[in-house]
Amino acid sequence: MRCRARGAATRGATLGLTLLLALAPSGPACAQALDPTASEALSATLRMLLDPAQRSAAIAGSPQAGAIDQQIRALTGSDALTQELFALAADVFQELTQASGGDPLKMTQALDRARTDPSGFAAMLSPATLDRLRQLSVKISDRRR
């Protein structure tokens, strides 16, 4: 059951990251190494992801984001787990951004690979983030029982 739950949480984190990429500002600053402008864009995006009011406003402006948000809510089943998943997705997004040097193409490619190889994607995470992913997967699994 834990493997299935871990897969569900990894899918949830991937959905959260996909939602984040759909809502994130794009432009030259995102394609370069994390210079001050790119760092500020990352910070603003993470604040939007972590703040339910900002996130809701951004989701309202995108039909694609709305559909992904509905999938996330169906996966988590509660506002608390939804917020926890978005907090985890923010950490994963930050690690992904750092690992890719802020290159949106590399980030998108990593997410595409995650769809077919969630274990490989999870292996790139820091031990602390991977532990949070495991804990969240157990919570989601326990909620479904």
mmCIF file of C-alpha atoms in Angstrom:
data_model
loop_
_atom_site.group_PDB
_atom_site.id
_atom_site.type_symbol
_atom_site.label_atom_id
_atom_site.label_comp_id
_atom_site.label_asym_id
_atom_site.label_seq_id
_atom_site.Cartn_x
_atom_site.Cartn_y
_atom_site.Cartn_z
ATOM 1 C CA MET A 1 0.000 0.000 0.000
ATOM 2 C CA ARG A 2 2.864 2.385 0.744
ATOM 3 C CA CYS A 3 4.214 2.063 -2.812
ATOM 4 C CA ARG A 4 0.783 2.985 -4.169
ATOM 5 C CA ALA A 5 0.520 5.861 -1.695
ATOM 6 C CA ARG A 6 4.027 7.091 -2.518
ATOM 7 C CA GLY A 7 3.059 7.034 -6.186
ATOM 8 C CA ALA A 8 -0.093 9.000 -5.361
ATOM 9 C CA ALA A 9 1.859 11.591 -3.400
ATOM 10 C CA THR A 10 4.482 11.810 -6.163
ATOM 11 C CA ARG A 11 1.671 12.287 -8.695
ATOM 12 C CA GLY A 12 0.186 14.902 -6.398
ATOM 13 C CA ALA A 13 3.502 16.722 -6.107
ATOM 14 C CA THR A 14 3.879 16.497 -9.871
ATOM 15 C CA LEU A 15 0.348 17.895 -10.289
ATOM 16 C CA GLY A 16 1.223 20.673 -7.864
ATOM 17 C CA LEU A 17 4.366 21.472 -9.838
ATOM 18 C CA THR A 18 2.433 21.354 -13.099
ATOM 19 C CA LEU A 19 -0.067 23.799 -11.635
ATOM 20 C CA LEU A 20 2.787 25.954 -10.450
ATOM 21 C CA LEU A 21 4.409 25.993 -13.893
ATOM 22 C CA ALA A 22 1.043 26.865 -15.452
ATOM 23 C CA LEU A 23 0.749 29.852 -13.115
ATOM 24 C CA ALA A 24 4.407 30.897 -12.863
ATOM 25 C CA PRO A 25 5.566 34.030 -14.628
ATOM 26 C CA SER A 26 7.742 33.289 -17.618
ATOM 27 C CA GLY A 27 10.304 35.366 -19.342
ATOM 28 C CA PRO A 28 14.007 35.856 -19.745
ATOM 29 C CA ALA A 29 14.693 35.979 -16.004
ATOM 30 C CA CYS A 30 13.356 32.436 -15.563
ATOM 31 C CA ALA A 31 15.599 31.026 -18.315
ATOM 32 C CA GLN A 32 18.877 32.251 -16.799
ATOM 33 C CA ALA A 33 20.875 31.195 -13.767
ATOM 34 C CA LEU A 34 19.327 32.368 -10.539
ATOM 35 C CA ASP A 35 20.355 35.971 -10.661
ATOM 36 C CA PRO A 36 18.612 38.464 -8.328
ATOM 37 C CA THR A 37 15.690 38.949 -10.722
ATOM 38 C CA ALA A 38 15.169 35.205 -11.156
ATOM 39 C CA SER A 39 15.473 34.703 -7.405
ATOM 40 C CA GLU A 40 12.766 37.302 -6.822
ATOM 41 C CA ALA A 41 10.529 35.643 -9.441
ATOM 42 C CA LEU A 42 11.051 32.303 -7.678
ATOM 43 C CA SER A 43 10.230 33.880 -4.315
ATOM 44 C CA ALA A 44 7.059 35.499 -5.683
ATOM 45 C CA THR A 45 5.981 32.217 -7.249
ATOM 46 C CA LEU A 46 6.582 30.297 -4.027
ATOM 47 C CA ARG A 47 4.601 32.873 -2.048
ATOM 48 C CA MET A 48 1.729 32.482 -4.510
ATOM 49 C CA LEU A 49 1.897 28.716 -4.226
ATOM 50 C CA LEU A 50 1.903 28.737 -0.425
ATOM 51 C CA ASP A 51 -0.785 31.400 0.103
ATOM 52 C CA PRO A 52 -4.233 29.884 -0.543
ATOM 53 C CA ALA A 53 -5.761 33.301 -1.375
ATOM 54 C CA GLN A 54 -3.055 34.153 -3.915
ATOM 55 C CA ARG A 55 -3.194 30.628 -5.312
ATOM 56 C CA SER A 56 -6.992 30.753 -5.688
ATOM 57 C CA ALA A 57 -6.793 34.073 -7.520
ATOM 58 C CA ALA A 58 -4.186 32.699 -9.904
ATOM 59 C CA ILE A 59 -6.134 29.472 -10.457
ATOM 60 C CA ALA A 60 -9.303 31.445 -11.214
ATOM 61 C CA GLY A 61 -7.536 33.016 -14.169
ATOM 62 C CA SER A 62 -6.579 29.715 -15.825
ATOM 63 C CA PRO A 63 -8.940 26.924 -16.913
ATOM 64 C CA GLN A 64 -5.980 24.510 -17.085
ATOM 65 C CA ALA A 65 -4.938 25.390 -13.536
ATOM 66 C CA GLY A 66 -8.527 24.952 -12.336
ATOM 67 C CA ALA A 67 -8.660 21.419 -13.716
ATOM 68 C CA ILE A 68 -5.334 20.528 -12.092
ATOM 69 C CA ASP A 69 -6.474 22.038 -8.794
ATOM 70 C CA GLN A 70 -9.589 19.833 -8.893
ATOM 71 C CA GLN A 71 -7.392 16.755 -9.430
ATOM 72 C CA ILE A 72 -5.206 17.744 -6.474
ATOM 73 C CA ARG A 73 -8.229 18.246 -4.223
ATOM 74 C CA ALA A 74 -9.656 14.873 -5.273
ATOM 75 C CA LEU A 75 -6.317 13.242 -4.445
ATOM 76 C CA THR A 76 -5.909 14.883 -1.041
ATOM 77 C CA GLY A 77 -9.539 14.975 0.076
ATOM 78 C CA SER A 78 -9.056 17.818 2.555
ATOM 79 C CA ASP A 79 -7.980 21.440 2.688
ATOM 80 C CA ALA A 80 -5.245 20.610 5.198
ATOM 81 C CA LEU A 81 -3.699 17.906 2.994
ATOM 82 C CA THR A 82 -4.095 20.128 -0.051
ATOM 83 C CA GLN A 83 -2.120 22.878 1.681
ATOM 84 C CA GLU A 84 0.481 20.354 2.810
ATOM 85 C CA LEU A 85 0.807 19.063 -0.745
ATOM 86 C CA PHE A 86 1.284 22.603 -2.071
ATOM 87 C CA ALA A 87 3.932 23.265 0.595
ATOM 88 C CA LEU A 88 5.725 20.102 -0.502
ATOM 89 C CA ALA A 89 5.348 21.088 -4.156
ATOM 90 C CA ALA A 90 6.912 24.464 -3.328
ATOM 91 C CA ASP A 91 9.938 22.737 -1.806
ATOM 92 C CA VAL A 92 10.223 20.387 -4.781
ATOM 93 C CA PHE A 93 9.850 23.322 -7.172
ATOM 94 C CA GLN A 94 12.605 25.202 -5.392
ATOM 95 C CA GLU A 95 14.919 22.179 -5.601
ATOM 96 C CA LEU A 96 13.995 21.667 -9.250
ATOM 97 C CA THR A 97 14.639 25.335 -10.004
ATOM 98 C CA GLN A 98 18.047 25.216 -8.321
ATOM 99 C CA ALA A 99 19.010 21.951 -10.055
ATOM 100 C CA SER A 100 18.033 23.325 -13.473
ATOM 101 C CA GLY A 101 19.585 26.748 -12.960
ATOM 102 C CA GLY A 102 16.099 28.208 -13.402
ATOM 103 C CA ASP A 103 15.819 26.939 -16.993
ATOM 104 C CA PRO A 104 12.083 26.398 -17.655
ATOM 105 C CA LEU A 105 12.814 23.931 -20.488
ATOM 106 C CA LYS A 106 14.918 21.729 -18.201
ATOM 107 C CA MET A 107 12.244 21.976 -15.518
ATOM 108 C CA THR A 108 9.509 20.952 -17.940
ATOM 109 C CA GLN A 109 11.629 18.058 -19.210
ATOM 110 C CA ALA A 110 12.185 16.868 -15.629
ATOM 111 C CA LEU A 111 8.416 16.972 -14.989
ATOM 112 C CA ASP A 112 7.746 15.091 -18.221
ATOM 113 C CA ARG A 113 10.196 12.390 -17.109
ATOM 114 C CA ALA A 114 8.504 12.304 -13.686
ATOM 115 C CA ARG A 115 5.260 11.190 -15.305
ATOM 116 C CA THR A 116 6.888 7.989 -16.565
ATOM 117 C CA ASP A 117 9.560 7.577 -13.875
ATOM 118 C CA PRO A 118 8.268 8.952 -10.547
ATOM 119 C CA SER A 119 10.928 7.020 -8.611
ATOM 120 C CA GLY A 120 13.680 8.612 -10.703
ATOM 121 C CA PHE A 121 12.186 12.033 -10.082
ATOM 122 C CA ALA A 122 11.904 11.346 -6.356
ATOM 123 C CA ALA A 123 15.572 10.267 -6.297
ATOM 124 C CA MET A 124 16.625 13.803 -7.263
ATOM 125 C CA LEU A 125 14.983 15.235 -4.152
ATOM 126 C CA SER A 126 16.863 16.127 -0.997
ATOM 127 C CA PRO A 127 16.545 13.628 1.853
ATOM 128 C CA ALA A 128 14.396 16.079 3.862
ATOM 129 C CA THR A 129 11.986 16.665 0.976
ATOM 130 C CA LEU A 130 11.857 12.967 0.179
ATOM 131 C CA ASP A 131 10.996 12.271 3.815
ATOM 132 C CA ARG A 132 8.164 14.835 3.660
ATOM 133 C CA LEU A 133 6.929 13.137 0.473
ATOM 134 C CA ARG A 134 6.871 9.786 2.258
ATOM 135 C CA GLN A 135 5.026 11.251 5.248
ATOM 136 C CA LEU A 136 2.442 12.896 2.999
ATOM 137 C CA SER A 137 1.946 9.685 1.037
ATOM 138 C CA VAL A 138 1.158 7.859 4.285
ATOM 139 C CA LYS A 139 -1.320 10.575 5.313
ATOM 140 C CA ILE A 140 -3.072 10.371 1.944
ATOM 141 C CA SER A 141 -3.114 6.577 2.110
ATOM 142 C CA ASP A 142 -4.466 6.599 5.668
ATOM 143 C CA ARG A 143 -7.207 9.054 4.720
ATOM 144 C CA ARG A 144 -8.380 6.749 1.926
ATOM 145 C CA ARG A 145 -8.773 3.694 4.194
#
